[in-house]
Coordinates of C-alpha atoms in Angstrom, one line a residue:
X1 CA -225.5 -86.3 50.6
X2 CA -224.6 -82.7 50.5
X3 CA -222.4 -81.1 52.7
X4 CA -220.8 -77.5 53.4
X5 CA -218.1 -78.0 51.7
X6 CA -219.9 -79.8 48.5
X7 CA -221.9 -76.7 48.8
X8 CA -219.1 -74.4 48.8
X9 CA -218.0 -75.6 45.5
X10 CA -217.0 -72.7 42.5
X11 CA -219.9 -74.2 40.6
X12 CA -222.3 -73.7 43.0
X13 CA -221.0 -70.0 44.1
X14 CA -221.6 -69.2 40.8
X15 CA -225.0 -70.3 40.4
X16 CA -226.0 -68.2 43.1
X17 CA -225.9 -65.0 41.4
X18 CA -227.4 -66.0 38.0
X19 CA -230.3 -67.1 40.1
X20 CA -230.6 -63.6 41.3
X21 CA -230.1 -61.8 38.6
X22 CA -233.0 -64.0 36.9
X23 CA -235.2 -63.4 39.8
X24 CA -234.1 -59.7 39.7
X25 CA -234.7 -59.7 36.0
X26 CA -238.5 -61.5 37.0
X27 CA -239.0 -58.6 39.7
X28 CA -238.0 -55.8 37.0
X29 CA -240.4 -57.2 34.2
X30 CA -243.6 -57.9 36.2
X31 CA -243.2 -55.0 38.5
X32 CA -240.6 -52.3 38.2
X33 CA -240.6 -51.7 34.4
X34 CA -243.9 -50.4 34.9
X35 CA -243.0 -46.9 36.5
X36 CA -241.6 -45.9 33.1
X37 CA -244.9 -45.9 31.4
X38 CA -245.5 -42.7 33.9
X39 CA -242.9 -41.4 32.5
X40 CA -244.4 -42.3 29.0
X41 CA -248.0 -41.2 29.1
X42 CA -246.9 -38.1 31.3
X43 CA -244.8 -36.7 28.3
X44 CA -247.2 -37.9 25.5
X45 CA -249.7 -35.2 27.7
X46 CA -247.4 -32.2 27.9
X47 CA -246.2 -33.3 23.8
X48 CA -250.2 -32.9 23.3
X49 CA -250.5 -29.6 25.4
X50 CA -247.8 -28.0 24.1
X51 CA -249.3 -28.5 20.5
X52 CA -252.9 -28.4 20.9
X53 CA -253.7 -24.7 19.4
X54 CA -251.9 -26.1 16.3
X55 CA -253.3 -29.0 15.8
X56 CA -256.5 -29.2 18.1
X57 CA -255.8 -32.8 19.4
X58 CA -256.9 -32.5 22.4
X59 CA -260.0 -30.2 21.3
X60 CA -263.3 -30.9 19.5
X61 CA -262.4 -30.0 16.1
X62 CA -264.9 -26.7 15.8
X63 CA -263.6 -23.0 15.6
X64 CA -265.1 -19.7 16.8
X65 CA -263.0 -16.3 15.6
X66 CA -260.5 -18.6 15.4
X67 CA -260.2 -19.5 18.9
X68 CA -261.2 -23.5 19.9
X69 CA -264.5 -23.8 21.4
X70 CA -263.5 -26.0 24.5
X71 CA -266.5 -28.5 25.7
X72 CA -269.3 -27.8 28.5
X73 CA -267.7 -29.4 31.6
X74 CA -270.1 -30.4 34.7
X75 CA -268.0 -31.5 38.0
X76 CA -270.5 -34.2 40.2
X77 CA -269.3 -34.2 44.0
X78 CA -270.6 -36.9 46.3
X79 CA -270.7 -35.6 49.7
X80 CA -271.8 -37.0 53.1
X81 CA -271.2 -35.0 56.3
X82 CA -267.7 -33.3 54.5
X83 CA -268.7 -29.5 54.8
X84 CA -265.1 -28.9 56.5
X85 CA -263.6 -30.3 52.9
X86 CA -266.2 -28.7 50.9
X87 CA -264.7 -25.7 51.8
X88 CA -261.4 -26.6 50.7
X89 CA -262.5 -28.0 47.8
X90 CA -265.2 -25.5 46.3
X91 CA -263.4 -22.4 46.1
X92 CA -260.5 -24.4 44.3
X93 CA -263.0 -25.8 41.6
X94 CA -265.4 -22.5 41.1
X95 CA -261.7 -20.2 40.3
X96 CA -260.5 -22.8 38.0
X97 CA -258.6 -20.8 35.1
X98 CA -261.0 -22.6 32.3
X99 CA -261.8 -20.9 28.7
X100 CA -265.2 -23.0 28.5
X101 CA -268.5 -23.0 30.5
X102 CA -268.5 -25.5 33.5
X103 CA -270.5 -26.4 36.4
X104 CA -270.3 -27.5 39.7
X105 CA -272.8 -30.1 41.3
X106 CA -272.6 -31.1 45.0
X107 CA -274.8 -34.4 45.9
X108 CA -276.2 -34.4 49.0
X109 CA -276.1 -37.6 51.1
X110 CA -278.4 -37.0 53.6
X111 CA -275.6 -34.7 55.5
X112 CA -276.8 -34.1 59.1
X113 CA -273.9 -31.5 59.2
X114 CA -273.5 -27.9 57.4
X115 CA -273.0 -29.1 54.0
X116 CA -276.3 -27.4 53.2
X117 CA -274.9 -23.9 54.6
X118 CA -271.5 -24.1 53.0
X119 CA -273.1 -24.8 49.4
X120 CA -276.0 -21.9 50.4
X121 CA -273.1 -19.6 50.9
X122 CA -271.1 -20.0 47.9
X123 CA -273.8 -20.3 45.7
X124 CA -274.3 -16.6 46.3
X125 CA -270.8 -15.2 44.9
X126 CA -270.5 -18.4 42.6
X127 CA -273.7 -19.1 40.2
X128 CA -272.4 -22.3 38.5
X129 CA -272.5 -23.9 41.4
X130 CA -275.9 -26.1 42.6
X131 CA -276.7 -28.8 45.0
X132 CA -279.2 -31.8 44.6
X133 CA -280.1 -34.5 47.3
X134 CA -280.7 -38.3 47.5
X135 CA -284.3 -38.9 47.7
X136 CA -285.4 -39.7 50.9
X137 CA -286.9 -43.2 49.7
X138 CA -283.5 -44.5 48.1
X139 CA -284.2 -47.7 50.0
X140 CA -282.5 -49.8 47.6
X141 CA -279.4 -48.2 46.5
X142 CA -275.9 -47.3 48.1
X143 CA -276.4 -43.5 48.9
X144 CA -272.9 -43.3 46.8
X145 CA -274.3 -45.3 43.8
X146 CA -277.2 -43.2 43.5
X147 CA -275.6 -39.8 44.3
X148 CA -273.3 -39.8 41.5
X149 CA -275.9 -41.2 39.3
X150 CA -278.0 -38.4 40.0
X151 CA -275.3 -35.9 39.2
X152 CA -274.2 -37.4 36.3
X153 CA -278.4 -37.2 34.8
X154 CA -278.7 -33.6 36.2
X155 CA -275.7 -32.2 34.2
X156 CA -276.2 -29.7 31.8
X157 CA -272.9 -31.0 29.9
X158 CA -272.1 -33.9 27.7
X159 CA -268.8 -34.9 30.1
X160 CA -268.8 -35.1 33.9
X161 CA -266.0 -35.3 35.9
X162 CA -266.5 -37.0 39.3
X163 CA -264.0 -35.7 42.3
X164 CA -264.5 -36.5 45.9
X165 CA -264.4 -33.6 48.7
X166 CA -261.4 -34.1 50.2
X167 CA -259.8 -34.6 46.4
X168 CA -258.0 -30.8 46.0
X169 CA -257.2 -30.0 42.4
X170 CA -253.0 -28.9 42.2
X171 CA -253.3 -26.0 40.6
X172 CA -255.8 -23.4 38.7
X173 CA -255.0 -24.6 35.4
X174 CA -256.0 -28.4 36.4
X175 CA -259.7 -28.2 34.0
X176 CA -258.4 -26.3 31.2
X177 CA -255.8 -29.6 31.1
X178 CA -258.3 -32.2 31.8
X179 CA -260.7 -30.7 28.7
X180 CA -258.2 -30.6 26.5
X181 CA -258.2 -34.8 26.6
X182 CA -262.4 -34.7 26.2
X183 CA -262.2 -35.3 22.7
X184 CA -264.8 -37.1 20.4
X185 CA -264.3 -40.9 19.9
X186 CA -263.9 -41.2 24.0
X187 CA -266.3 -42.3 26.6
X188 CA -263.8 -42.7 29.8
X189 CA -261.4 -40.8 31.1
X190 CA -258.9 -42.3 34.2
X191 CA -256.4 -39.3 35.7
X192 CA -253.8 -40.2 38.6
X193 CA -254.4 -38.5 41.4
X194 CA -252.5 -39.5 45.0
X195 CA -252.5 -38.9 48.6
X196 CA -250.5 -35.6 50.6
X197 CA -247.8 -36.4 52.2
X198 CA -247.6 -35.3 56.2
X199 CA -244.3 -36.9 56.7
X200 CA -245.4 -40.0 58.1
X201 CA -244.6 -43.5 57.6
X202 CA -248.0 -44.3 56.8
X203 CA -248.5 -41.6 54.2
X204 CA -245.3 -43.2 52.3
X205 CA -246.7 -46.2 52.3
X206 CA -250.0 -45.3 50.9
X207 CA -248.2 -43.1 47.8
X208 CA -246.3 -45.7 47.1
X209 CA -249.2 -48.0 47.1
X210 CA -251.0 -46.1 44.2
X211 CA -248.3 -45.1 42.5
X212 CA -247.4 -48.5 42.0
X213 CA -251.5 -49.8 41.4
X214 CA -251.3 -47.1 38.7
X215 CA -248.4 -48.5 36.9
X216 CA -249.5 -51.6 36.9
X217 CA -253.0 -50.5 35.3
X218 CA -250.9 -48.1 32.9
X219 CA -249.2 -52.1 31.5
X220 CA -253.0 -53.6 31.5
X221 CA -254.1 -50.6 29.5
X222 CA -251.1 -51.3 27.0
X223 CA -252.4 -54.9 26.3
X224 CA -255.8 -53.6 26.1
X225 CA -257.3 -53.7 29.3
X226 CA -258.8 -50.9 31.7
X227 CA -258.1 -52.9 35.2
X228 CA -258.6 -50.7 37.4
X229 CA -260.5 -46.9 38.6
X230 CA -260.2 -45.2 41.7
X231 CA -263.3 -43.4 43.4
X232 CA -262.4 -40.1 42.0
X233 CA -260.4 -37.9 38.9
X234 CA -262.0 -39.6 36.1
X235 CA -264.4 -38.3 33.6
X236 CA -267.3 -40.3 31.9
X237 CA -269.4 -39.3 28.7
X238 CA -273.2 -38.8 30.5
X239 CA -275.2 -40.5 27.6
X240 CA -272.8 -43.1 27.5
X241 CA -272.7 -43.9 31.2
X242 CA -276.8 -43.8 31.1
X243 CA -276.2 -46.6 28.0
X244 CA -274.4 -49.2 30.2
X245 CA -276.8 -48.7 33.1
X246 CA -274.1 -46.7 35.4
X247 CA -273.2 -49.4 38.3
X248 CA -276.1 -51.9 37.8
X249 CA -273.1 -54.4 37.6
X250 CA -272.3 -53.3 41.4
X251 CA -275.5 -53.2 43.0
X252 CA -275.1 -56.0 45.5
X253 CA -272.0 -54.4 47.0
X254 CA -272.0 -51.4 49.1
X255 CA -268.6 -50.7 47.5
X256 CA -266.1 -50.9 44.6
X257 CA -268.5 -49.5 41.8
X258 CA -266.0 -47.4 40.0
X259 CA -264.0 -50.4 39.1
X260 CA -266.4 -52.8 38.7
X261 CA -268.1 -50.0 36.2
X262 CA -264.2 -49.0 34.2
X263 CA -263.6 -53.1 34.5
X264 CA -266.9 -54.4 32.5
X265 CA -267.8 -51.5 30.5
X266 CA -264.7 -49.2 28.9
X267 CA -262.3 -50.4 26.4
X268 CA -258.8 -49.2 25.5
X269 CA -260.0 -47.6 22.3
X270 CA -262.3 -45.1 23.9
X271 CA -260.5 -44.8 27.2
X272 CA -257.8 -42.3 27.7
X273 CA -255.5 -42.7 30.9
X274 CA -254.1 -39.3 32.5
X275 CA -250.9 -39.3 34.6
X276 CA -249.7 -35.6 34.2
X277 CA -249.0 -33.7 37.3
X278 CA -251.5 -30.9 35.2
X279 CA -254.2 -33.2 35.4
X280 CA -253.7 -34.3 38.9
X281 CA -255.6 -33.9 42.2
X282 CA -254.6 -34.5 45.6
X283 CA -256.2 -36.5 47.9
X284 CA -256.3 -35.8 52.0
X285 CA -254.9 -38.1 53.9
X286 CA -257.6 -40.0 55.8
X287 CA -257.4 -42.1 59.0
X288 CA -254.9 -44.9 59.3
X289 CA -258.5 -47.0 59.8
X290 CA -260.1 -45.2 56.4
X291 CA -256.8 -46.2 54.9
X292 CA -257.4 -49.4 55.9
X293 CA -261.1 -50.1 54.9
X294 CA -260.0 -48.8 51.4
X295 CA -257.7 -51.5 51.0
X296 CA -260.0 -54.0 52.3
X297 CA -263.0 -53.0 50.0
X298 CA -260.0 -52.8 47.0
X299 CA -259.1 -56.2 47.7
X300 CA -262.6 -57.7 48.0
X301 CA -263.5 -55.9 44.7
X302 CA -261.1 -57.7 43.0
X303 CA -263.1 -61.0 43.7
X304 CA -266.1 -59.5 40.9
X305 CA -263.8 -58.3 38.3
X306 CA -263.3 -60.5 35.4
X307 CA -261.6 -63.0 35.2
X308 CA -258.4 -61.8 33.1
X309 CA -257.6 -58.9 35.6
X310 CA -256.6 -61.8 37.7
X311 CA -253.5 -62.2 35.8
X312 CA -251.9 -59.1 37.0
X313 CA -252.6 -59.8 40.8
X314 CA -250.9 -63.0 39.7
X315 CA -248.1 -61.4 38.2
X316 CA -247.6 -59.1 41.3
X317 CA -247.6 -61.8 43.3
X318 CA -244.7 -63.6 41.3
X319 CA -242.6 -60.3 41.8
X320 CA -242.7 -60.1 45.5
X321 CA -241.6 -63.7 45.6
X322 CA -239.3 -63.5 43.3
X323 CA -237.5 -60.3 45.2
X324 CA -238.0 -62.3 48.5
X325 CA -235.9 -65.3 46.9
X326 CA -233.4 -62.8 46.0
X327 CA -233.1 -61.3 49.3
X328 CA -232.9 -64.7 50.9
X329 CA -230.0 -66.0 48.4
X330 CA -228.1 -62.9 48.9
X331 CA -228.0 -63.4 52.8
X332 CA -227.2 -67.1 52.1
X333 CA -224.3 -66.3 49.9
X334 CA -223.0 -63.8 52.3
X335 CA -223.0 -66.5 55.2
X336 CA -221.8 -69.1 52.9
X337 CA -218.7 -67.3 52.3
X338 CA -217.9 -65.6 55.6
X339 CA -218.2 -69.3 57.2
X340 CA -215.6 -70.2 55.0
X341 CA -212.9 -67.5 54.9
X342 CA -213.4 -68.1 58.5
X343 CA -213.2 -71.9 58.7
X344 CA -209.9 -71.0 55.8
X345 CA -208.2 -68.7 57.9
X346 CA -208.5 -66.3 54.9
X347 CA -209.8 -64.2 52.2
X348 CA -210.2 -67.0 49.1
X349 CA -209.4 -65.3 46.2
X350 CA -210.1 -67.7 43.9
X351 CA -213.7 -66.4 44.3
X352 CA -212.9 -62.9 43.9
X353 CA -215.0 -62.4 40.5
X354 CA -218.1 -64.1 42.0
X355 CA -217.8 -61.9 44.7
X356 CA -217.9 -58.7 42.7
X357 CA -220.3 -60.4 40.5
X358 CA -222.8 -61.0 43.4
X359 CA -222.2 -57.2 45.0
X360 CA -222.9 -56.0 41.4
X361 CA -226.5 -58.2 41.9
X362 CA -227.0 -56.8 45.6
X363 CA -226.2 -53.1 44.4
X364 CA -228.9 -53.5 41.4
X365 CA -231.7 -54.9 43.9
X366 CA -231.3 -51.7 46.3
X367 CA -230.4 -49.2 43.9
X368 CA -232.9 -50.2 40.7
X369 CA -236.5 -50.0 42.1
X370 CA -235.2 -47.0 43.8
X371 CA -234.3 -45.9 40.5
X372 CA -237.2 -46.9 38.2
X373 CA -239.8 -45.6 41.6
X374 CA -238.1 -42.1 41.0
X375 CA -238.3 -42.3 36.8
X376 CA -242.2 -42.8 38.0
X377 CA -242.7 -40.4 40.6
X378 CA -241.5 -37.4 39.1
X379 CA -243.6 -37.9 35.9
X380 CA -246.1 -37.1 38.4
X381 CA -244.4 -34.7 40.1
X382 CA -244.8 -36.8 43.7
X383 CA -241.8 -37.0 46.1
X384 CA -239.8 -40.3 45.6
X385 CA -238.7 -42.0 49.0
X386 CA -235.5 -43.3 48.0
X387 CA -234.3 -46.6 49.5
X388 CA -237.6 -46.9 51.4
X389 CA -239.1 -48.7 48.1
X390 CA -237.5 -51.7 49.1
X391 CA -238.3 -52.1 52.8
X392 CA -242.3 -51.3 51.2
X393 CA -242.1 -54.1 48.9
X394 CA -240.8 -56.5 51.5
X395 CA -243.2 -55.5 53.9
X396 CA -245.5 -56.0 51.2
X397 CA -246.9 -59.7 51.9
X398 CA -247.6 -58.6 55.7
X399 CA -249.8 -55.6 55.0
X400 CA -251.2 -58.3 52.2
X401 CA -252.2 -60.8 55.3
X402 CA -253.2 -58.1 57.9
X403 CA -255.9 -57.2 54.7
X404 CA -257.1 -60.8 54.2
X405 CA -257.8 -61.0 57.9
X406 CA -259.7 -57.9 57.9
X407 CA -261.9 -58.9 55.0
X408 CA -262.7 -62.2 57.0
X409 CA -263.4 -60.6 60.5
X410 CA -266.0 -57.5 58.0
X411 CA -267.6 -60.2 55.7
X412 CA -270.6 -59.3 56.5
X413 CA -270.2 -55.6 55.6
X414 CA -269.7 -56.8 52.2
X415 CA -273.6 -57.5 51.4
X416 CA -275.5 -54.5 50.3
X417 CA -277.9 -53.1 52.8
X418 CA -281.0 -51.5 52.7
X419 CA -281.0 -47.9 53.4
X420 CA -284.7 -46.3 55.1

């Protein structure tokens, strides 16, 4: 039978951190690695900017006086009772610094506020701008569903992009470096786009959250799958979108259609993913119950995705056990050898290297996912939080539980319903 002592043995003590460094190792390959590939995609963009007049990669191949015709553009806006972020949002989009011919389209979801008025008055300096409603007898359809369907068929342009009113483009420049990636040969476009930060614990939490999701879907798209689309910043060819039936596939849920739609319908060879900070939006930061809901519909989406995306939820799930085992062992090892000099009267230097060994192990599990978050979030150009990564992850599994009891208590939400 084991004892302290037993335990305390140099064999043993040296075991200890070659556990954690292959847990750390685990942590690093299912999770952390993944913030480089922001760092990866993010140059490939600028490399592509930078050469585009040249070379026309990002263009349709087509010349006029020797300038590049850039492609008709329509932007489709869902919007229910949002007139305040309307006008954020509007006068950002209609000024956009673009060399090609582009429209605006605001969706009207039976608003009962002055969404009508804001669009009424802007159309009047702005005349690419136009509005279209939700029938009245869409009895049988999510009023989001339908809205960006209906923007998507009343385009005038071969590519939509779909933004969200409270999604603020970054800068002037942000459609002239989205068009350049509307090249032939692609149907779906995915761009990173992430919440402002208001200097609150939550707001950390929630950039982190994304930043991380889109890594993660940056290494699916790598082995050749599109796991993932958030509800705004991504572009889809109209005729092909009419092809696959838009978001039949999410009919019987009142939520999660954009990545149920990216999920069964686009492939990595006619996708393109976006994470430059030239392509970027930025989302206002909703309500810490919004924020919640989100996650809750995110998670119960994941339920009718196929089956392979699975895999990754699994693999995420490995790395936050893997970095609580290695927490766990280094406060083990720390008590283990404290007791001891204690119970010895002394420092024992006979374990001297394992002790450096094991701070060397400790150091890496603060200081590299604080390192490999910052590689990643200045890709992106998004604040990095510094040691604050690690007390995320390790929160991690709680926020994971609070979410699971949230879906139970809301199950019934999660049927479609019929709207009169």
């Amino acid at each position: 039978m084991l004892n302290f002592y037993s335990l305390h043995n140099p064999f043993f003590l040296m075991c200890i951190p070659v556990v954690a460094c292959l847990l750390i190792l685990v942590t690093y390959l299912l999770r952390w690695r993944h913030y480089r590939l922001l760092h990866k995609y993010a140059q490939w963009q600028h490399e592509a900017q930078e050469i585009e007049v040249a070379t026309h990669i990002a263009l349709y191949n087509q010349k006029k006086n020797d300038q590049p015709i850039y492609p008709k553009v329509s932007i489709v806006i869902p919007s229910r009772d949002q007139a305040d972020q309307l006008k954020m949002l509007l006068p950002k989009l209609l000024e956009q610094e673009y060399k090609g011919n582009f429209e605006v389209i605001v969706v009207d979801e039976k608003s009962s506020d002055e969404t009508s008025l804001v669009i009424k008055q802007f159309s009047n300096s702005y005349k690419n701008l136009r509005q279209t409603y939700v029938p009245a007898t869409s009895r049988h359809i999510e009023l989001r569903k339908l809205a960006i369907t209906l923007g998507i068929k009343a385009s005038f342009s071969e590519w939509v992009i779909i933004l969200n009113p409270d999604t603020i483009p970054d800068s002037k420049s942000w459609l002239q470096h989205y068009a350049e990636n509307l090249q032939p040969g692609v149907d779906f476009i995915r761009a990173y786009y992430n919440y402002e930060h208001n200097g609150t614990a939550t707001s950390r939490c929630a950039i982190i959250e994304r930043l991380r999701q889109f890594a993660m879907d940056l290494a699916a798209y790598e082995k050749g799958l599109v796991l993932n689309c958030e509800t705004a910043n991504y572009a889809v060819r109209k005729n092909w979108f009419i092809e696959q039936q838009g978001f039949a596939d999410s009919l019987t849920l009142p939520f999660g259609e954009e990545k149920i739609f990216a999920c069964y319908h686009a492939t990595t060879e006619r996708t393109t993913m976006l994470c430059s900070s030239d392509t970027c939006v930025t989302e206002l930061m909703p309500t810490k119950r919004n924020l919640y809901e989100t996650r809750m519909y995110a998670s119960e989406t994941k339920k009718h995705l196929k089956g392979i995306t699975k895999r990754y939820t699994v693999h995420d799930s490995i790395a936050t056990i893997s970095l609580y085992l290695c927490t766990f062992i280094a406060i083990a090892y720390i008590q283990l050898r404290v007791i001891y000099d204690i119970d010895a009267s002394h420092y024992s230097q006979q374990y001297i290297y394992t002790d450096i060994f094991c701070l060397f192990i400790w150091l890496c599990l603060l200081i590299l996912p604080t390192w490999m978050l910052r590689i990643g979030a200045k890709a992106v150009n998004q604040k990095p939080f510094g040691i604050y990564i690690y007390l995320h992850e390790m929160l991690q599994p709680w926020r994971n539980i609070s979410i699971m009891w949230m879906r139970y208590i809301h199950k019934s939400e999660f049927k479609r319903n019929f709207i009169n």
